[in-house]
Coordinates of C-alpha atoms in Angstrom, one line a residue:
Chain D
M1275 CA 83.7 69.6 118.9
T1276 CA 85.6 72.3 116.0
I1277 CA 82.8 75.5 117.2
D1278 CA 82.7 76.2 120.7
I1279 CA 81.3 79.8 121.1
N1280 CA 80.3 82.0 124.3
I1281 CA 80.0 85.1 123.8
H1282 CA 78.3 87.7 126.8
K1283 CA 78.8 90.5 124.4
G1284 CA 80.0 92.3 121.1
G1285 CA 79.5 94.8 118.7
Y1286 CA 81.4 97.6 117.4
V1287 CA 81.2 100.8 120.0
E1288 CA 81.8 100.2 123.5
G1289 CA 79.0 100.5 125.7
E1290 CA 76.5 99.3 123.1
A1291 CA 76.1 95.8 122.6
I1292 CA 74.4 94.3 119.4
I1293 CA 74.2 90.6 120.6
S1294 CA 74.9 89.2 124.0
N1295 CA 74.8 85.7 125.7
I1296 CA 75.1 83.8 122.4
Q1297 CA 76.0 79.9 123.5
F1298 CA 76.6 77.3 120.9
Q1299 CA 78.8 74.7 119.4
V1300 CA 78.9 72.6 116.4
N1301 CA 80.4 69.4 116.3
S1302 CA 82.4 67.8 113.9
G1303 CA 80.2 66.5 110.8
E1304 CA 77.1 68.8 112.0
L1305 CA 75.6 71.5 109.3
V1306 CA 73.6 74.3 112.1
G1307 CA 71.2 76.6 110.5
L1308 CA 71.6 80.3 112.0
I1309 CA 68.6 81.3 111.6
G1310 CA 67.1 85.1 112.4
S1311 CA 65.3 88.5 110.6
N1312 CA 67.4 91.1 109.0
G1313 CA 69.7 92.5 111.9
A1314 CA 68.9 90.1 114.3
G1315 CA 72.8 90.1 114.8
K1316 CA 73.4 87.1 112.8
S1317 CA 76.2 88.3 110.6
T1318 CA 77.8 90.1 114.1
T1319 CA 77.8 86.7 115.9
L1320 CA 79.9 85.1 112.6
Q1321 CA 81.5 88.3 112.4
A1322 CA 82.5 88.1 116.2
M1323 CA 83.5 84.4 115.7
M1324 CA 86.1 85.3 113.1
G1325 CA 87.9 87.6 115.3
V1326 CA 87.1 90.7 112.9
L1327 CA 84.1 92.3 115.6
P1328 CA 85.7 95.5 117.5
I1329 CA 84.1 94.7 120.7
V1330 CA 83.8 91.1 122.0
D1331 CA 83.4 90.1 125.6
G1332 CA 84.0 85.9 125.5
Q1333 CA 85.4 83.5 124.2
V1334 CA 85.1 81.6 120.7
T1335 CA 87.1 78.5 119.9
I1336 CA 87.3 77.7 115.9
E1337 CA 89.8 76.1 114.1
T1338 CA 90.8 77.5 110.5
Y1339 CA 87.7 78.2 109.0
G1340 CA 86.6 78.5 104.7
Y1341 CA 84.2 81.7 104.6
V1342 CA 81.5 82.8 102.4
P1343 CA 81.0 85.9 102.7
E1344 CA 77.5 88.0 102.9
R1345 CA 78.1 89.9 99.7
P1346 CA 81.4 88.4 97.5
I1347 CA 84.5 89.9 98.3
L1348 CA 85.8 90.0 95.1
Y1349 CA 89.2 92.4 93.8
E1350 CA 88.5 94.4 91.0
Y1351 CA 92.0 94.2 89.2
F1352 CA 92.5 90.1 89.3
T1353 CA 90.5 87.1 86.9
L1354 CA 88.8 84.6 87.8
W1355 CA 91.8 82.2 87.7
E1356 CA 94.0 85.1 89.5
H1357 CA 91.8 84.7 92.4
I1358 CA 92.0 81.2 92.4
D1359 CA 95.4 80.8 91.6
F1360 CA 96.3 83.7 94.2
Y1361 CA 94.8 81.3 97.2
L1362 CA 96.3 78.4 95.5
R1363 CA 100.1 80.2 96.1
V1364 CA 99.0 81.4 99.5
T1365 CA 98.2 78.3 101.2
G1366 CA 101.0 76.8 99.1
K1367 CA 99.0 74.0 98.1
E1368 CA 99.4 74.7 93.9
D1369 CA 99.7 71.3 93.0
S1370 CA 97.6 69.5 95.4
L1371 CA 94.6 71.6 94.9
T1372 CA 94.5 72.9 91.4
K1373 CA 92.4 69.7 90.6
R1374 CA 89.9 70.4 93.2
A1375 CA 89.7 73.7 91.7
K1376 CA 88.9 72.7 87.7
D1377 CA 86.3 70.8 89.1
L1378 CA 84.6 73.6 91.6
L1379 CA 84.7 75.1 88.4
E1380 CA 83.1 73.0 86.5
I1381 CA 80.7 72.4 88.8
F1382 CA 79.5 75.5 89.0
H1383 CA 79.7 76.6 85.2
L1384 CA 82.6 78.5 85.2
D1385 CA 85.3 77.1 83.8
H1386 CA 84.5 79.2 80.4
K1387 CA 84.5 82.6 82.3
L1388 CA 88.3 81.9 83.8
H1389 CA 90.2 84.9 82.5
D1390 CA 87.3 87.8 82.8
Y1391 CA 87.4 90.0 85.8
P1392 CA 84.8 88.0 88.2
T1393 CA 83.6 91.5 89.2
T1394 CA 81.9 92.2 86.1
F1395 CA 79.3 88.8 87.0
S1396 CA 76.3 88.5 87.7
K1397 CA 75.3 87.9 91.4
G1398 CA 75.3 84.7 91.5
M1399 CA 77.8 84.3 89.5
Q1400 CA 80.0 85.7 92.1
Q1401 CA 78.6 84.1 94.7
K1402 CA 79.8 81.3 93.3
V1403 CA 83.3 82.5 93.0
M1404 CA 82.7 83.0 96.8
L1405 CA 81.7 79.4 97.1
I1406 CA 84.6 78.1 94.8
L1407 CA 87.2 79.9 96.8
A1408 CA 85.4 78.5 100.3
F1409 CA 85.5 74.6 99.5
L1410 CA 88.7 74.6 97.6
D1411 CA 90.9 73.9 101.0
K1412 CA 89.6 70.5 102.9
H1413 CA 88.7 72.8 106.4
S1414 CA 87.5 71.6 109.8
T1415 CA 84.8 74.2 110.0
Y1416 CA 82.9 76.2 107.3
I1417 CA 81.2 79.2 108.0
L1418 CA 78.8 80.0 105.8
D1419 CA 76.9 84.0 105.6
E1420 CA 73.8 83.3 103.0
P1421 CA 75.5 81.1 101.0
F1422 CA 72.3 81.0 98.8
M1423 CA 72.3 84.1 97.2
G1424 CA 71.6 84.6 94.4
L1425 CA 71.9 81.0 92.5
D1426 CA 69.9 79.9 90.1
P1427 CA 68.3 76.2 91.1
Q1428 CA 71.3 74.3 89.8
A1429 CA 73.9 75.7 92.0
M1430 CA 71.5 75.8 95.0
R1431 CA 71.5 71.6 94.6
K1432 CA 75.0 71.4 93.5
L1433 CA 76.0 73.7 96.9
L1434 CA 73.9 71.3 99.1
T1435 CA 75.5 67.9 97.4
I1436 CA 78.9 69.8 98.8
L1437 CA 77.4 70.5 101.9
E1438 CA 76.4 67.0 102.6
E1439 CA 80.2 66.0 101.4
L1440 CA 81.9 67.8 103.9
K1441 CA 79.4 67.2 106.3
A1442 CA 80.1 63.1 105.8
Q1443 CA 83.7 63.9 105.5
G1444 CA 83.1 64.9 109.1
A1445 CA 83.3 69.0 108.4
A1446 CA 81.3 71.5 111.2
I1447 CA 79.3 74.0 109.3
L1448 CA 77.8 76.8 110.5
M1449 CA 75.5 78.9 107.8
S1450 CA 73.2 82.1 108.1
T1451 CA 70.3 81.7 106.3
H1452 CA 66.5 83.4 104.7
A1453 CA 66.2 80.5 102.8
L1454 CA 64.1 78.5 105.4
D1455 CA 62.2 75.7 103.6
T1456 CA 65.8 74.3 102.1
A1457 CA 67.7 75.0 106.2
E1458 CA 64.5 72.8 107.4
K1459 CA 65.5 70.2 105.3
I1460 CA 69.6 70.1 105.4
C1461 CA 70.1 71.2 108.9
D1462 CA 70.8 68.8 112.0
R1463 CA 70.3 71.8 114.5
F1464 CA 69.2 75.4 114.5
I1465 CA 69.9 78.9 116.2
L1466 CA 67.0 81.1 116.2
I1467 CA 68.2 84.6 116.8
D1468 CA 66.4 88.1 117.7
H1469 CA 67.4 90.8 118.6
G1470 CA 71.1 90.0 119.2
R1471 CA 69.7 87.0 121.2
I1472 CA 70.0 83.7 121.1
L1473 CA 65.6 82.9 121.3
Q1474 CA 65.7 78.6 121.1
Q1475 CA 68.2 76.2 119.5
G1476 CA 67.8 73.0 119.0
T1477 CA 66.9 70.3 116.8
L1478 CA 64.0 70.8 115.0
A1479 CA 61.6 68.0 116.9
S1480 CA 62.9 69.7 120.1
L1481 CA 61.9 73.0 118.4
R1482 CA 58.8 71.1 117.6
L1483 CA 58.3 70.2 121.2
A1484 CA 59.3 74.3 122.6
V1485 CA 56.5 75.9 120.5
K1486 CA 53.6 72.9 121.6
Q1487 CA 53.4 72.3 117.7
D1488 CA 53.7 68.7 116.6
K1489 CA 53.9 69.4 112.6
A1490 CA 55.0 73.3 112.4
S1491 CA 58.0 73.8 109.4
L1492 CA 61.1 76.0 110.9
L1493 CA 58.9 79.9 109.6
D1494 CA 55.8 78.6 111.6
I1495 CA 58.6 77.6 114.5
F1496 CA 60.5 81.3 114.1
D1497 CA 56.8 83.0 114.0
T1498 CA 56.1 81.7 117.4
L1499 CA 59.3 82.8 118.6
L1500 CA 59.1 86.0 117.8
E1501 CA 55.8 86.9 118.6
E1502 CA 56.1 85.3 121.9
N1503 CA 59.5 87.4 122.5
R1504 CA 58.0 90.4 121.0
H1505 CA 54.6 90.6 124.0
D1506 CA 57.5 89.1 126.6
Chain X
M1483 CA 70.3 128.1 96.7
T1484 CA 73.5 129.9 96.5
N1485 CA 74.0 128.1 99.9
I1486 CA 74.1 124.4 98.3
V1487 CA 76.8 125.4 96.0
Q1488 CA 78.8 127.1 99.2
H1489 CA 78.0 124.0 101.2
R1490 CA 79.2 121.2 98.1
R1491 CA 82.1 123.6 97.6
K1492 CA 83.3 123.6 101.2
L1493 CA 82.4 120.2 101.4
E1494 CA 85.2 119.4 98.9
R1495 CA 87.5 122.0 99.6
S1496 CA 88.1 120.6 103.1
Q1497 CA 88.3 117.2 102.1
N1498 CA 90.6 118.1 99.7
V1499 CA 93.1 120.1 102.5
K1500 CA 92.5 117.1 104.4
I1501 CA 94.1 114.6 102.0
L1502 CA 96.6 117.7 101.1
A1503 CA 97.7 117.6 104.6
S1504 CA 97.6 113.8 105.0
V1505 CA 100.6 114.0 101.9
I1506 CA 102.3 117.3 102.8
D1507 CA 102.6 117.4 106.1
W1508 CA 105.2 120.8 107.6
T1509 CA 108.3 119.0 107.1
V1510 CA 107.7 118.3 103.4
A1511 CA 106.7 121.8 102.9
L1512 CA 109.5 123.2 104.5
Y1513 CA 112.2 120.5 102.6
V1514 CA 110.1 119.8 99.5
V1515 CA 108.3 122.4 98.4
V1516 CA 108.8 125.6 99.6
P1517 CA 112.8 125.0 98.6
A1518 CA 111.1 123.7 94.8
L1519 CA 109.1 126.8 94.6
V1520 CA 112.4 129.2 95.6
I1521 CA 114.7 127.3 92.9
G1522 CA 111.4 127.3 91.0
F1523 CA 111.4 131.1 90.8
F1524 CA 115.2 132.0 90.3
L1525 CA 115.3 129.1 87.5
Y1526 CA 112.2 130.8 85.4
K1527 CA 114.3 134.6 86.4
D1528 CA 117.5 133.2 84.7
F1529 CA 115.4 131.8 81.6
I1530 CA 113.8 135.0 81.2
I1531 CA 116.7 137.4 81.5
N1532 CA 118.8 134.4 79.1
I1533 CA 115.5 134.4 76.9
S1534 CA 117.4 136.1 73.6
T1535 CA 120.3 133.2 74.0
S1536 CA 118.3 130.5 75.4
W1537 CA 117.9 127.3 73.2
I1538 CA 114.1 128.2 73.6
V1539 CA 114.6 130.2 70.6
H1540 CA 114.7 127.6 68.1
I1541 CA 111.4 126.4 69.0
P1542 CA 108.9 128.0 66.2
L1543 CA 106.1 129.7 67.1
V1544 CA 103.7 126.8 65.1
L1545 CA 104.7 124.3 67.7
F1546 CA 104.1 126.3 70.8
I1547 CA 100.6 126.8 69.6
V1548 CA 99.5 123.5 68.5
L1549 CA 100.8 122.3 72.1
L1550 CA 99.1 124.6 73.9
F1551 CA 96.3 123.6 72.0
I1552 CA 97.1 120.1 72.7
I1553 CA 97.9 120.8 76.3
T1554 CA 95.2 122.6 77.7
R1555 CA 91.8 120.9 78.9
I1556 CA 89.2 122.1 81.1
G1557 CA 88.2 118.7 82.6
T1558 CA 85.0 118.8 83.5
I1559 CA 82.1 121.3 83.9
R1560 CA 81.2 121.2 87.3
T1561 CA 78.0 120.9 87.8
Y1562 CA 77.9 120.0 91.9
L1563 CA 75.6 117.4 91.3
Q1564 CA 75.6 114.8 94.0
R1565 CA 73.7 110.9 93.7
A1566 CA 70.6 111.7 95.9
D1567 CA 69.3 114.9 93.7
R1568 CA 67.9 112.4 92.0
L1569 CA 65.1 112.0 94.4
F1570 CA 64.9 115.2 96.1
L1571 CA 66.4 118.4 94.0
I1572 CA 65.4 117.2 90.1
Q1573 CA 62.1 117.9 91.3
N1574 CA 62.7 121.5 91.8
R1575 CA 63.6 122.6 88.9
K1576 CA 64.5 126.1 89.5
Q1577 CA 66.8 125.3 91.8
M1578 CA 69.0 122.4 89.7
I1579 CA 69.3 125.2 86.7
R1580 CA 70.6 127.8 89.6
L1581 CA 73.2 124.8 90.9
K1582 CA 73.8 123.9 87.2
R1583 CA 74.9 127.2 86.3
A1584 CA 77.0 128.0 88.9
G1585 CA 78.5 125.3 88.3
L1586 CA 79.6 126.2 84.6
Y1587 CA 80.7 129.8 86.0
W1588 CA 83.3 128.8 88.3
T1589 CA 84.6 126.0 85.9
L1590 CA 85.0 128.3 83.5
S1591 CA 86.3 131.5 85.4
K1592 CA 88.9 128.8 87.2
H1593 CA 90.2 128.2 83.4
L1594 CA 90.1 131.4 81.8
I1595 CA 91.9 132.5 85.5
L1596 CA 94.6 129.3 84.4
L1597 CA 94.7 129.9 81.0
G1598 CA 95.8 133.1 81.4
S1599 CA 98.1 132.8 84.1
G1600 CA 99.9 130.2 82.1
L1601 CA 100.0 132.4 78.9
T1602 CA 101.1 135.3 81.1
L1603 CA 104.3 132.9 82.2
L1604 CA 105.0 132.2 78.6
A1605 CA 104.8 136.0 77.6
P1606 CA 108.2 136.7 77.2
I1607 CA 108.3 133.9 75.1
F1608 CA 106.0 134.8 73.1
I1609 CA 106.6 138.9 73.1
I1610 CA 110.7 138.8 73.1
V1611 CA 111.2 135.7 71.0
H1612 CA 108.3 135.7 68.8
H1613 CA 107.0 139.3 68.6
V1614 CA 103.7 138.4 69.6
T1615 CA 101.0 141.4 70.4
V1616 CA 99.7 141.4 73.9
L1617 CA 96.7 142.2 71.6
E1618 CA 97.5 138.9 70.3
L1619 CA 98.0 137.3 73.0
F1620 CA 94.6 137.9 74.3
S1621 CA 92.9 136.7 71.2
L1622 CA 95.5 133.7 71.3
L1623 CA 93.3 133.3 74.7
L1624 CA 90.6 133.6 74.0
L1625 CA 90.6 131.1 71.4
L1626 CA 92.1 128.7 73.6
F1627 CA 89.1 129.1 76.0
A1628 CA 86.6 128.9 73.0
T1629 CA 88.3 125.6 72.2
N1630 CA 88.8 124.3 75.3
F1631 CA 84.6 124.5 75.6
M1632 CA 84.1 122.9 72.3
K1633 CA 86.7 120.4 72.9
L1634 CA 84.8 119.4 76.3
L1635 CA 81.2 119.4 74.5
L1636 CA 82.3 117.8 71.7
Q1637 CA 83.6 115.5 74.9
L1638 CA 79.8 115.0 76.2
K1639 CA 78.8 113.9 72.6
L1640 CA 81.0 112.1 71.0
R1641 CA 82.7 108.5 70.9
K1642 CA 86.7 108.1 71.5
W1643 CA 87.5 107.9 68.0
Q1644 CA 85.0 111.3 66.7
Q1645 CA 87.1 112.9 69.9
L1646 CA 90.1 112.5 68.8
V1647 CA 89.6 113.8 64.7
S1648 CA 87.2 117.0 66.0
T1649 CA 91.0 117.5 68.6
I1650 CA 93.3 117.3 66.1
F1651 CA 90.7 119.4 63.8
M1652 CA 89.9 122.2 66.4
C1653 CA 93.5 122.5 66.7
I1654 CA 95.1 122.4 63.5
L1655 CA 91.6 125.2 62.7
G1656 CA 93.1 127.6 66.1
T1657 CA 96.8 127.3 64.7
V1658 CA 95.6 128.5 61.3
C1659 CA 93.1 131.2 62.7
F1660 CA 96.1 132.8 65.0
L1661 CA 98.9 132.5 62.7
Y1662 CA 97.2 133.7 59.3
V1663 CA 93.6 135.3 59.9
H1664 CA 93.3 138.7 60.7
I1665 CA 92.9 139.3 64.7
I1666 CA 89.7 140.8 64.1
I1667 CA 87.8 138.8 62.6
T1668 CA 89.9 135.5 64.2
S1669 CA 88.9 137.0 67.4
L1670 CA 84.5 137.3 66.0
I1671 CA 84.7 134.0 65.0
Y1672 CA 85.7 132.6 67.8
L1673 CA 83.2 134.7 70.3
I1674 CA 80.1 133.2 67.8
L1675 CA 81.5 129.4 68.7
L1676 CA 82.1 131.0 73.2
A1677 CA 78.3 132.4 72.9
Y1678 CA 77.3 129.3 70.8
C1679 CA 79.1 126.1 73.0
T1680 CA 77.3 128.7 75.9
S1681 CA 73.9 128.2 74.6
Y1682 CA 74.3 125.0 73.2
Y1683 CA 75.3 123.8 77.2
N1684 CA 72.7 125.6 78.6
K1685 CA 70.0 124.6 76.4
H1686 CA 71.3 120.9 76.4
Y1687 CA 72.8 120.1 79.9
I1688 CA 71.6 123.2 82.2
Y1689 CA 68.1 123.4 81.0
S1690 CA 67.7 119.3 80.5
T1691 CA 68.4 116.8 82.8
K1692 CA 68.6 114.0 80.1
F1693 CA 71.8 113.6 81.3
F1694 CA 71.8 114.0 84.5
D1695 CA 73.0 110.8 85.1
Q1696 CA 76.0 110.6 83.0
Q1697 CA 76.9 114.7 84.7
V1698 CA 76.8 113.5 88.4
E1699 CA 79.7 110.8 87.2
L1700 CA 81.5 113.5 85.9
D1701 CA 81.3 115.7 88.9
Q1702 CA 81.8 112.8 91.1
A1703 CA 85.3 111.9 89.4
A1704 CA 86.1 115.5 89.3
F1705 CA 85.2 115.9 93.3
Y1706 CA 87.4 112.7 94.0
K1707 CA 90.2 114.2 91.7
W1708 CA 92.6 114.7 94.6
Q1709 CA 91.8 111.7 96.0
S1710 CA 92.5 109.7 92.8
L1711 CA 95.9 111.7 92.2
L1712 CA 97.0 111.3 95.5
F1713 CA 96.4 107.4 95.9
Q1714 CA 94.1 108.3 98.9
I1715 CA 90.6 107.1 97.6
A1716 CA 87.6 107.2 99.4
P1717 CA 86.4 103.2 100.3
E1718 CA 82.8 104.0 99.4
L1719 CA 84.7 105.2 95.6
R1720 CA 86.2 101.8 95.2
S1721 CA 82.7 100.8 93.6
Q1722 CA 84.1 104.2 90.6
L1723 CA 87.5 102.0 90.0
V1724 CA 86.0 98.8 89.1
P1725 CA 87.4 98.4 85.4
K1726 CA 84.6 98.7 82.8
L1727 CA 86.3 95.8 80.4
K1728 CA 85.0 92.1 81.2
K1729 CA 88.9 90.6 81.0
P1730 CA 92.0 92.4 81.1
R1731 CA 93.3 94.0 78.4
L1732 CA 96.7 93.4 77.3
L1733 CA 99.7 92.0 78.9
W1734 CA 99.0 88.9 80.8
K1735 CA 95.5 88.4 79.6
N1736 CA 94.8 84.9 80.0
S1737 CA 96.0 85.5 84.0
K1738 CA 99.4 83.7 84.1
S1739 CA 101.4 84.8 85.9
M1740 CA 103.9 87.7 86.3
F1741 CA 106.6 85.9 88.4
R1742 CA 108.4 82.1 88.4
R1743 CA 108.7 81.9 91.9
S1744 CA 105.5 81.4 93.0
D1745 CA 105.8 83.3 97.3
Y1746 CA 105.3 86.4 95.0
F1747 CA 101.5 86.4 95.4
I1748 CA 101.5 90.2 96.5
E1749 CA 103.4 91.1 94.4
E1750 CA 102.1 89.6 91.5
L1751 CA 98.7 91.6 92.8
V1752 CA 100.7 94.7 93.0
C1753 CA 101.8 94.8 89.7
K1754 CA 98.7 93.4 87.8
T1755 CA 97.3 96.0 89.8
M1756 CA 99.6 98.8 88.6
L1757 CA 99.2 97.6 85.3
R1758 CA 95.1 97.8 85.2
Q1759 CA 94.7 100.2 87.5
K1760 CA 94.8 103.1 84.4
Q1761 CA 95.0 106.2 87.5
Y1762 CA 98.1 103.8 89.2
R1763 CA 99.4 103.5 86.6
L1764 CA 99.7 106.9 85.2
G1765 CA 100.0 108.5 88.1
Y1766 CA 103.0 106.7 89.0
L1767 CA 104.1 107.4 85.2
R1768 CA 103.6 110.9 85.1
F1769 CA 105.7 111.2 88.5
L1770 CA 108.4 109.1 86.6
L1771 CA 108.5 111.3 83.5
S1772 CA 107.8 114.6 84.9
G1773 CA 110.7 113.7 87.6
I1774 CA 113.1 113.1 85.3
G1775 CA 111.9 115.8 82.9
L1776 CA 112.8 118.4 85.2
I1777 CA 116.1 116.3 86.7
I1778 CA 117.1 117.2 82.0
L1779 CA 116.0 120.8 82.5
V1780 CA 117.2 122.0 85.5
P1781 CA 120.9 122.9 85.7
A1782 CA 123.6 120.9 87.1
W1783 CA 124.1 121.9 91.0
A1784 CA 119.7 121.2 91.0
K1785 CA 119.6 117.9 89.6
I1786 CA 121.0 115.9 92.4
I1787 CA 118.1 117.5 94.1
M1788 CA 115.6 117.2 91.8
L1789 CA 116.7 113.2 92.1
G1790 CA 116.6 113.1 96.4
I1791 CA 112.8 115.4 95.8
L1792 CA 111.7 112.1 93.0
Y1793 CA 112.7 109.7 95.2
F1794 CA 110.7 110.5 98.2
T1795 CA 107.7 111.6 96.5
L1796 CA 107.7 108.5 94.1
R1797 CA 108.3 106.1 97.7
S1798 CA 105.6 108.1 99.4
M1799 CA 103.4 107.2 96.3
M1800 CA 103.8 104.0 95.8
Q1801 CA 104.4 103.1 100.3
S1802 CA 100.4 105.0 99.8
V1803 CA 99.2 102.8 96.7
I1804 CA 100.5 99.3 98.5
Q1805 CA 98.7 100.7 101.6
Q1806 CA 96.0 101.6 99.5
I1807 CA 95.8 97.9 97.9
L1808 CA 96.7 96.2 101.3
E1809 CA 93.2 97.9 102.7
H1810 CA 90.9 96.5 99.7
K1811 CA 88.1 93.7 101.9
I1812 CA 89.6 91.2 99.5
W1813 CA 92.7 90.3 102.0
S1814 CA 89.4 88.9 104.5
I1815 CA 89.9 85.7 101.6
F1816 CA 93.0 85.8 101.5
Q1817 CA 94.2 85.4 104.3
V1818 CA 98.3 86.0 104.5
S1819 CA 100.5 86.9 107.2
N1820 CA 102.4 89.9 108.4
E1821 CA 106.0 88.9 107.5
Q1822 CA 104.5 88.2 103.9
I1823 CA 103.3 91.7 103.6
H1824 CA 106.1 93.6 104.8
A1825 CA 108.3 91.3 102.4
A1826 CA 106.3 91.9 99.4
S1827 CA 106.5 96.0 99.9
R1828 CA 110.1 95.9 100.2
R1829 CA 110.5 94.5 97.0
L1830 CA 108.2 96.7 95.2
L1831 CA 109.4 100.2 97.0
K1832 CA 113.2 98.5 95.7
G1833 CA 111.5 97.4 92.2
F1834 CA 109.2 100.7 91.4
V1835 CA 111.6 103.1 93.4
D1836 CA 115.0 101.5 94.0
L1837 CA 115.9 100.5 90.1
P1838 CA 114.5 103.3 88.2
L1839 CA 116.0 106.0 90.2
L1840 CA 119.8 104.2 90.3
C1841 CA 118.7 103.8 86.9
I1842 CA 118.8 107.3 86.9
L1843 CA 121.5 107.7 89.4
I1844 CA 123.9 106.1 87.2
I1845 CA 122.8 107.9 83.6
F1846 CA 123.3 111.2 85.6
I1847 CA 126.7 110.0 86.7
I1848 CA 127.6 109.0 83.1
S1849 CA 126.6 112.4 82.2
L1850 CA 128.8 114.2 84.1
V1851 CA 131.9 112.1 83.7
N1852 CA 131.4 113.2 80.0

């Protein structure tokens, strides 16, 4: 097991829990989708996992991870290559990872923008920079917060290929996303979250069973669970 | 409406006070600011008493006038506009006009007082050394005031190179008018110019909302002026500091490493930021060069004090720059250890503070020995 989360309560201010009773695991070679509406507590859960949420009551077990933030985080005074170079130098793996960096730059068509400031890039291109930085080094775990945001269809396809490769190599991936149709196709399991609590978790088949709809899509399941939760 | 102006000015004042208090605590005030003021007063007094035998008598009047035209500027005409005004205030034309007008009067009055104070301090040079009359000094005040207002309006309208050309032209025109044209004619010309500038600003910037975004941007920059200067910029302002260029323009523009050692990555990030972030670069150079200038000007006994003051101010400025860079969100992506940060900070302070100050000290000792 690479990710094991057991959070009783978590939030930004003492006494005001944003998330509660969040319990799940992500195993090696598994891609798990964290699904929820806006403000459901997905990003807060990810922050708690990374240890940057101010108040967390519970236990988080996670190994070193690659991370794609919800919004691109870039340094205004570094060029694209300087971002990559800095990352390589911090990890001390310049020799072994330079080739990987060049491959990723080529895959995401950013190899002609090496000496430009990425803060001047379009939203999609900035997201690609985040993906490159996250996938540069090999990790046992990946936390991806809305990785498809702003990506063009080609880049989306390439990202899916990379995710498949990482899975095959045994990485545990937790991905928060609103792209439910894509998530339905690629995720092994789903964690549906609302108002800071887990509504349901499991494979697509087990979720269909839970809502008693044989051919329901992930969106249908999510809608049904949300409705049920509101009536409760 | 007055309440909005007062409220926004109060907000700005309280923010500036907080920033100042975070940089200058009572110990700094007691040991640096107060002695500097006392020393400054006595130096000025000595300078005035001995003015006729001072080196300043050798500097021609024309040079003073040209310098005054070059270095004095208004900065920004305040409007006290905020981005949210686009949603609400912009629909209330009368209130918007009154807000902008209050900003204009405040800016011009402040500039007039500053110019007047500056000229009063320089008055002994003009009157004793160059035999300028008080009336002529008033005319110079009017010339500088109208020219600066005109320069500011041209800045809003023209491109960089056009601004430079117009500034040179205005400087020459002002100098020639002051030195060679009769005082009454000069004053009349510049009064007309001042009236024209005021009516132009009224028409195009106060009554019109065409330049709303430009005015908000300029006012926000003025609002955060002290933060920028003292490198205590609020996080939400960071977006305004994003370089407008697509790529670095000078030096290391091909993303090459600055240092041979690959473990000097934090140093590289800070050095490249200093090089590429205009406010950091100019702030550091301004501190260093003005410190060196003061060390050259003051008598020998005060040089050591100045050197000490320069060391502490430059050091606290650089510490604040490094701290601000380390508060950037990028460090959630670039995960470095505290040991690496401390080691890098020490090396950076040595390079940016200790080394230049050591060079100045050596030059000072050599000049004393000689």
